PDB file of C-alpha atoms in Angstrom:
ATOM      1  CA  UNK A   1     -21.336  22.054  24.812  1.00 63.00           C
ATOM      2  CA  UNK A   2     -24.898  22.153  23.514  1.00 77.00           C
ATOM      3  CA  UNK A   3     -26.640  18.764  23.913  1.00 82.00           C
ATOM      4  CA  UNK A   4     -28.237  18.923  20.453  1.00 84.00           C
ATOM      5  CA  UNK A   5     -24.893  19.603  18.769  1.00 85.00           C
ATOM      6  CA  UNK A   6     -23.221  16.830  20.728  1.00 85.00           C
ATOM      7  CA  UNK A   7     -25.988  14.336  19.916  1.00 87.00           C
ATOM      8  CA  UNK A   8     -25.988  15.114  16.195  1.00 89.00           C
ATOM      9  CA  UNK A   9     -22.166  14.987  16.077  1.00 89.00           C
ATOM     10  CA  UNK A  10     -22.241  11.631  17.850  1.00 89.00           C
ATOM     11  CA  UNK A  11     -24.836  10.194  15.439  1.00 92.00           C
ATOM     12  CA  UNK A  12     -22.938  11.440  12.369  1.00 92.00           C
ATOM     13  CA  UNK A  13     -19.659  10.057  13.694  1.00 91.00           C
ATOM     14  CA  UNK A  14     -21.256   6.651  14.303  1.00 92.00           C
ATOM     15  CA  UNK A  15     -22.640   6.663  10.737  1.00 94.00           C
ATOM     16  CA  UNK A  16     -19.210   7.556   9.355  1.00 93.00           C
ATOM     17  CA  UNK A  17     -17.618   4.777  11.415  1.00 92.00           C
ATOM     18  CA  UNK A  18     -20.121   2.296   9.988  1.00 94.00           C
ATOM     19  CA  UNK A  19     -19.320   3.518   6.467  1.00 94.00           C
ATOM     20  CA  UNK A  20     -15.590   3.158   7.134  1.00 94.00           C
ATOM     21  CA  UNK A  21     -16.125  -0.383   8.409  1.00 94.00           C
ATOM     22  CA  UNK A  22     -17.959  -1.394   5.225  1.00 95.00           C
ATOM     23  CA  UNK A  23     -15.358   0.363   3.052  1.00 94.00           C
ATOM     24  CA  UNK A  24     -12.562  -1.620   4.704  1.00 93.00           C
ATOM     25  CA  UNK A  25     -14.556  -4.830   4.392  1.00 93.00           C
ATOM     26  CA  UNK A  26     -15.265  -4.213   0.692  1.00 91.00           C
ATOM     27  CA  UNK A  27     -11.561  -3.701  -0.048  1.00 88.00           C
ATOM     28  CA  UNK A  28     -11.009  -7.469  -0.199  1.00 87.00           C
ATOM     29  CA  UNK A  29     -13.963  -8.389  -2.409  1.00 86.00           C
ATOM     30  CA  UNK A  30     -13.154  -9.649  -5.885  1.00 83.00           C
ATOM     31  CA  UNK A  31     -14.452  -7.431  -8.674  1.00 85.00           C
ATOM     32  CA  UNK A  32     -14.975  -9.825 -11.562  1.00 89.00           C
ATOM     33  CA  UNK A  33     -16.088  -8.392 -14.887  1.00 90.00           C
ATOM     34  CA  UNK A  34     -16.586  -9.678 -18.396  1.00 91.00           C
ATOM     35  CA  UNK A  35     -15.714  -7.938 -21.646  1.00 89.00           C
ATOM     36  CA  UNK A  36     -15.647  -8.620 -25.324  1.00 88.00           C
ATOM     37  CA  UNK A  37     -12.606  -7.052 -26.989  1.00 87.00           C
ATOM     38  CA  UNK A  38     -11.803  -6.783 -30.688  1.00 86.00           C
ATOM     39  CA  UNK A  39      -8.615  -6.873 -32.673  1.00 84.00           C
ATOM     40  CA  UNK A  40      -7.670  -7.103 -36.312  1.00 82.00           C
ATOM     41  CA  UNK A  41      -5.063  -9.798 -35.617  1.00 82.00           C
ATOM     42  CA  UNK A  42      -5.671 -13.355 -36.708  1.00 80.00           C
ATOM     43  CA  UNK A  43      -6.323 -16.047 -34.125  1.00 81.00           C
ATOM     44  CA  UNK A  44      -3.036 -17.770 -34.981  1.00 82.00           C
ATOM     45  CA  UNK A  45      -1.004 -14.610 -34.283  1.00 82.00           C
ATOM     46  CA  UNK A  46      -3.045 -13.574 -31.254  1.00 85.00           C
ATOM     47  CA  UNK A  47      -2.884 -16.751 -29.134  1.00 86.00           C
ATOM     48  CA  UNK A  48       0.930 -16.755 -28.609  1.00 88.00           C
ATOM     49  CA  UNK A  49       0.779 -13.047 -27.796  1.00 87.00           C
ATOM     50  CA  UNK A  50      -1.926 -13.663 -25.180  1.00 89.00           C
ATOM     51  CA  UNK A  51       0.028 -16.502 -23.620  1.00 89.00           C
ATOM     52  CA  UNK A  52       3.196 -14.371 -23.505  1.00 90.00           C
ATOM     53  CA  UNK A  53       1.274 -11.520 -21.877  1.00 90.00           C
ATOM     54  CA  UNK A  54      -0.170 -13.702 -19.131  1.00 90.00           C
ATOM     55  CA  UNK A  55       3.133 -15.502 -18.554  1.00 90.00           C
ATOM     56  CA  UNK A  56       4.830 -12.124 -18.147  1.00 90.00           C
ATOM     57  CA  UNK A  57       2.156 -11.149 -15.587  1.00 88.00           C
ATOM     58  CA  UNK A  58       2.925 -14.352 -13.564  1.00 87.00           C
ATOM     59  CA  UNK A  59      -0.171 -16.254 -14.697  1.00 91.00           C
ATOM     60  CA  UNK A  60      -0.041 -19.852 -15.835  1.00 92.00           C
ATOM     61  CA  UNK A  61      -2.454 -21.908 -17.875  1.00 90.00           C
ATOM     62  CA  UNK A  62      -4.675 -23.759 -15.422  1.00 90.00           C
ATOM     63  CA  UNK A  63      -7.116 -25.380 -17.842  1.00 91.00           C
ATOM     64  CA  UNK A  64      -8.033 -25.574 -21.490  1.00 89.00           C
ATOM     65  CA  UNK A  65     -11.577 -26.662 -22.276  1.00 89.00           C
ATOM     66  CA  UNK A  66     -11.480 -28.114 -25.790  1.00 87.00           C
ATOM     67  CA  UNK A  67     -15.291 -28.305 -26.026  1.00 88.00           C
ATOM     68  CA  UNK A  68     -15.892 -24.593 -25.431  1.00 89.00           C
ATOM     69  CA  UNK A  69     -12.394 -23.314 -26.399  1.00 86.00           C
ATOM     70  CA  UNK A  70     -12.055 -21.474 -23.089  1.00 91.00           C
ATOM     71  CA  UNK A  71      -8.551 -21.008 -21.694  1.00 91.00           C
ATOM     72  CA  UNK A  72      -8.224 -20.425 -17.940  1.00 93.00           C
ATOM     73  CA  UNK A  73      -5.170 -18.642 -16.560  1.00 93.00           C
ATOM     74  CA  UNK A  74      -4.388 -18.548 -12.822  1.00 93.00           C
ATOM     75  CA  UNK A  75      -2.159 -16.212 -10.885  1.00 90.00           C
ATOM     76  CA  UNK A  76      -1.692 -14.963  -7.357  1.00 86.00           C
ATOM     77  CA  UNK A  77      -2.733 -11.355  -6.823  1.00 81.00           C
ATOM     78  CA  UNK A  78      -0.500  -9.408  -4.484  1.00 83.00           C
ATOM     79  CA  UNK A  79      -2.021  -6.882  -2.095  1.00 87.00           C
ATOM     80  CA  UNK A  80      -1.260  -3.208  -2.633  1.00 88.00           C
ATOM     81  CA  UNK A  81       1.103  -1.600  -0.121  1.00 93.00           C
ATOM     82  CA  UNK A  82      -0.436   1.803  -0.865  1.00 95.00           C
ATOM     83  CA  UNK A  83      -3.954   0.567  -0.142  1.00 93.00           C
ATOM     84  CA  UNK A  84      -2.771  -1.129   3.049  1.00 95.00           C
ATOM     85  CA  UNK A  85      -1.265   2.121   4.312  1.00 96.00           C
ATOM     86  CA  UNK A  86      -4.319   4.110   3.182  1.00 96.00           C
ATOM     87  CA  UNK A  87      -6.774   1.825   4.964  1.00 95.00           C
ATOM     88  CA  UNK A  88      -4.661   1.833   8.121  1.00 96.00           C
ATOM     89  CA  UNK A  89      -4.488   5.632   8.031  1.00 96.00           C
ATOM     90  CA  UNK A  90      -8.229   5.962   7.436  1.00 95.00           C
ATOM     91  CA  UNK A  91      -8.946   3.583  10.305  1.00 95.00           C
ATOM     92  CA  UNK A  92      -6.605   5.566  12.588  1.00 95.00           C
ATOM     93  CA  UNK A  93      -8.255   8.886  11.727  1.00 94.00           C
ATOM     94  CA  UNK A  94     -11.715   7.328  12.047  1.00 93.00           C
ATOM     95  CA  UNK A  95     -10.819   5.790  15.406  1.00 92.00           C
ATOM     96  CA  UNK A  96      -9.414   9.111  16.620  1.00 92.00           C
ATOM     97  CA  UNK A  97     -12.565  10.995  15.580  1.00 91.00           C
ATOM     98  CA  UNK A  98     -14.794   8.405  17.236  1.00 90.00           C
ATOM     99  CA  UNK A  99     -12.652   8.517  20.392  1.00 91.00           C
ATOM    100  CA  UNK A 100     -12.856  12.307  20.586  1.00 90.00           C
ATOM    101  CA  UNK A 101     -16.630  12.332  20.168  1.00 89.00           C
ATOM    102  CA  UNK A 102     -17.069   9.509  22.695  1.00 88.00           C
ATOM    103  CA  UNK A 103     -14.859  11.344  25.193  1.00 88.00           C
ATOM    104  CA  UNK A 104     -17.144  14.382  24.857  1.00 87.00           C
ATOM    105  CA  UNK A 105     -20.321  12.306  25.168  1.00 85.00           C
ATOM    106  CA  UNK A 106     -19.001  10.292  28.112  1.00 84.00           C
ATOM    107  CA  UNK A 107     -16.565  12.651  29.890  1.00 85.00           C
ATOM    108  CA  UNK A 108     -16.341  10.375  32.954  1.00 85.00           C
ATOM    109  CA  UNK A 109     -14.375   7.798  30.982  1.00 83.00           C
ATOM    110  CA  UNK A 110     -12.197  10.504  29.428  1.00 75.00           C
ATOM    111  CA  UNK A 111      -9.355   9.619  27.110  1.00 79.00           C
ATOM    112  CA  UNK A 112      -9.724   5.878  27.502  1.00 84.00           C
ATOM    113  CA  UNK A 113     -11.409   5.821  24.082  1.00 85.00           C
ATOM    114  CA  UNK A 114      -8.098   6.743  22.435  1.00 85.00           C
ATOM    115  CA  UNK A 115      -7.378   3.013  22.563  1.00 87.00           C
ATOM    116  CA  UNK A 116      -9.540   2.851  19.409  1.00 86.00           C
ATOM    117  CA  UNK A 117      -6.615   4.308  17.456  1.00 90.00           C
ATOM    118  CA  UNK A 118      -4.520   1.260  18.382  1.00 91.00           C
ATOM    119  CA  UNK A 119      -7.021  -0.944  16.542  1.00 91.00           C
ATOM    120  CA  UNK A 120      -6.234   0.804  13.213  1.00 93.00           C
ATOM    121  CA  UNK A 121      -3.468  -1.602  12.099  1.00 95.00           C
ATOM    122  CA  UNK A 122      -6.081  -4.368  12.087  1.00 94.00           C
ATOM    123  CA  UNK A 123      -7.640  -2.700   9.018  1.00 94.00           C
ATOM    124  CA  UNK A 124      -4.366  -2.993   7.103  1.00 94.00           C
ATOM    125  CA  UNK A 125      -3.851  -6.563   8.283  1.00 94.00           C
ATOM    126  CA  UNK A 126      -7.427  -7.476   7.260  1.00 94.00           C
ATOM    127  CA  UNK A 127      -6.864  -6.083   3.755  1.00 93.00           C
ATOM    128  CA  UNK A 128      -3.407  -7.672   3.406  1.00 92.00           C
ATOM    129  CA  UNK A 129      -4.667 -11.138   4.396  1.00 90.00           C
ATOM    130  CA  UNK A 130      -7.927 -10.957   2.446  1.00 89.00           C
ATOM    131  CA  UNK A 131      -6.680  -9.591  -0.842  1.00 86.00           C
ATOM    132  CA  UNK A 132      -3.840 -12.045  -1.401  1.00 83.00           C
ATOM    133  CA  UNK A 133      -5.582 -14.781  -3.353  1.00 85.00           C
ATOM    134  CA  UNK A 134      -5.488 -16.803  -6.544  1.00 87.00           C
ATOM    135  CA  UNK A 135      -7.284 -15.061  -9.396  1.00 89.00           C
ATOM    136  CA  UNK A 136      -8.538 -16.619 -12.594  1.00 90.00           C
ATOM    137  CA  UNK A 137      -8.803 -15.048 -16.013  1.00 92.00           C
ATOM    138  CA  UNK A 138     -10.909 -16.957 -18.501  1.00 93.00           C
ATOM    139  CA  UNK A 139     -10.836 -16.116 -22.178  1.00 91.00           C
ATOM    140  CA  UNK A 140     -12.157 -17.359 -25.460  1.00 89.00           C
ATOM    141  CA  UNK A 141     -10.848 -16.219 -28.833  1.00 87.00           C
ATOM    142  CA  UNK A 142     -13.432 -16.176 -31.621  1.00 85.00           C
ATOM    143  CA  UNK A 143     -13.071 -15.298 -35.291  1.00 80.00           C
ATOM    144  CA  UNK A 144     -15.975 -13.119 -36.439  1.00 72.00           C
ATOM    145  CA  UNK A 145     -18.105 -14.620 -39.192  1.00 69.00           C
ATOM    146  CA  UNK A 146     -18.183 -12.468 -42.309  1.00 63.00           C
ATOM    147  CA  UNK A 147     -15.271 -10.362 -41.112  1.00 59.00           C
ATOM    148  CA  UNK A 148     -12.014 -12.172 -41.905  1.00 60.00           C
ATOM    149  CA  UNK A 149      -9.810  -9.487 -40.330  1.00 69.00           C
ATOM    150  CA  UNK A 150     -11.722  -9.263 -37.042  1.00 79.00           C
ATOM    151  CA  UNK A 151     -11.119 -11.435 -34.002  1.00 84.00           C
ATOM    152  CA  UNK A 152     -12.946 -11.047 -30.698  1.00 87.00           C
ATOM    153  CA  UNK A 153     -11.774 -12.042 -27.240  1.00 88.00           C
ATOM    154  CA  UNK A 154     -14.399 -12.832 -24.636  1.00 90.00           C
ATOM    155  CA  UNK A 155     -12.607 -12.406 -21.313  1.00 91.00           C
ATOM    156  CA  UNK A 156     -13.614 -12.647 -17.657  1.00 92.00           C
ATOM    157  CA  UNK A 157     -11.422 -11.601 -14.733  1.00 91.00           C
ATOM    158  CA  UNK A 158     -10.648  -8.956 -12.143  1.00 87.00           C
ATOM    159  CA  UNK A 159     -11.533  -5.505 -13.455  1.00 85.00           C
ATOM    160  CA  UNK A 160      -8.055  -4.061 -12.811  1.00 84.00           C
ATOM    161  CA  UNK A 161      -6.430  -6.945 -14.671  1.00 87.00           C
ATOM    162  CA  UNK A 162      -8.829  -6.469 -17.591  1.00 87.00           C
ATOM    163  CA  UNK A 163      -8.016  -2.754 -17.780  1.00 87.00           C
ATOM    164  CA  UNK A 164      -4.269  -3.464 -17.923  1.00 87.00           C
ATOM    165  CA  UNK A 165      -4.859  -6.274 -20.439  1.00 87.00           C
ATOM    166  CA  UNK A 166      -6.842  -3.983 -22.718  1.00 86.00           C
ATOM    167  CA  UNK A 167      -4.361  -1.113 -22.578  1.00 85.00           C
ATOM    168  CA  UNK A 168      -1.188  -3.191 -22.970  1.00 86.00           C
ATOM    169  CA  UNK A 169      -2.487  -5.200 -25.912  1.00 83.00           C
ATOM    170  CA  UNK A 170      -4.276  -2.117 -27.352  1.00 80.00           C
ATOM    171  CA  UNK A 171      -7.614  -3.798 -27.890  1.00 81.00           C
ATOM    172  CA  UNK A 172     -10.904  -2.016 -28.450  1.00 77.00           C
ATOM    173  CA  UNK A 173     -13.971  -2.812 -26.363  1.00 79.00           C
ATOM    174  CA  UNK A 174     -16.863  -4.205 -28.343  1.00 76.00           C
ATOM    175  CA  UNK A 175     -19.065  -5.050 -25.374  1.00 65.00           C
ATOM    176  CA  UNK A 176     -18.766  -4.530 -21.636  1.00 62.00           C
ATOM    177  CA  UNK A 177     -20.744  -7.187 -19.759  1.00 66.00           C
ATOM    178  CA  UNK A 178     -21.375  -6.382 -16.105  1.00 56.00           C
TER     179      UNK A 178
END
């Protein structure tokens, strides 16, 4: 095979392997966001509904700060089976591609590089162990001044949890704080 083609294929495969490594590593990072949501419900009617929602989602009240009126809910986030299988599959395909390119670059060693495919389940294990953790959702319910029928909820938590929270309770976004 042409040396230039082999060299460029090798360099591109190494860059893709590095990208895959960082993708797998980033799969366990918490993605905390803050939002301000609005509803027309009163604070008195909204608080029991919020508590029922979080109790149903296996969260419990961890703390209530009376000075700032912030309620903290805690719950254990379960890892996704789909994402575990996806990451393992991506690592297997990436390891196979790297092994094939390495076997062409270093033909003396041959198919010994196929051992890289056996490392693929470590990607799934890494995600499974790293993503199972206790998450916190902090919220503060505020009644808008001058608008008696408007209540805002300032909430901070994992972005997936916030998306489900917003859609289930049918709240409109007033402000998305990154």
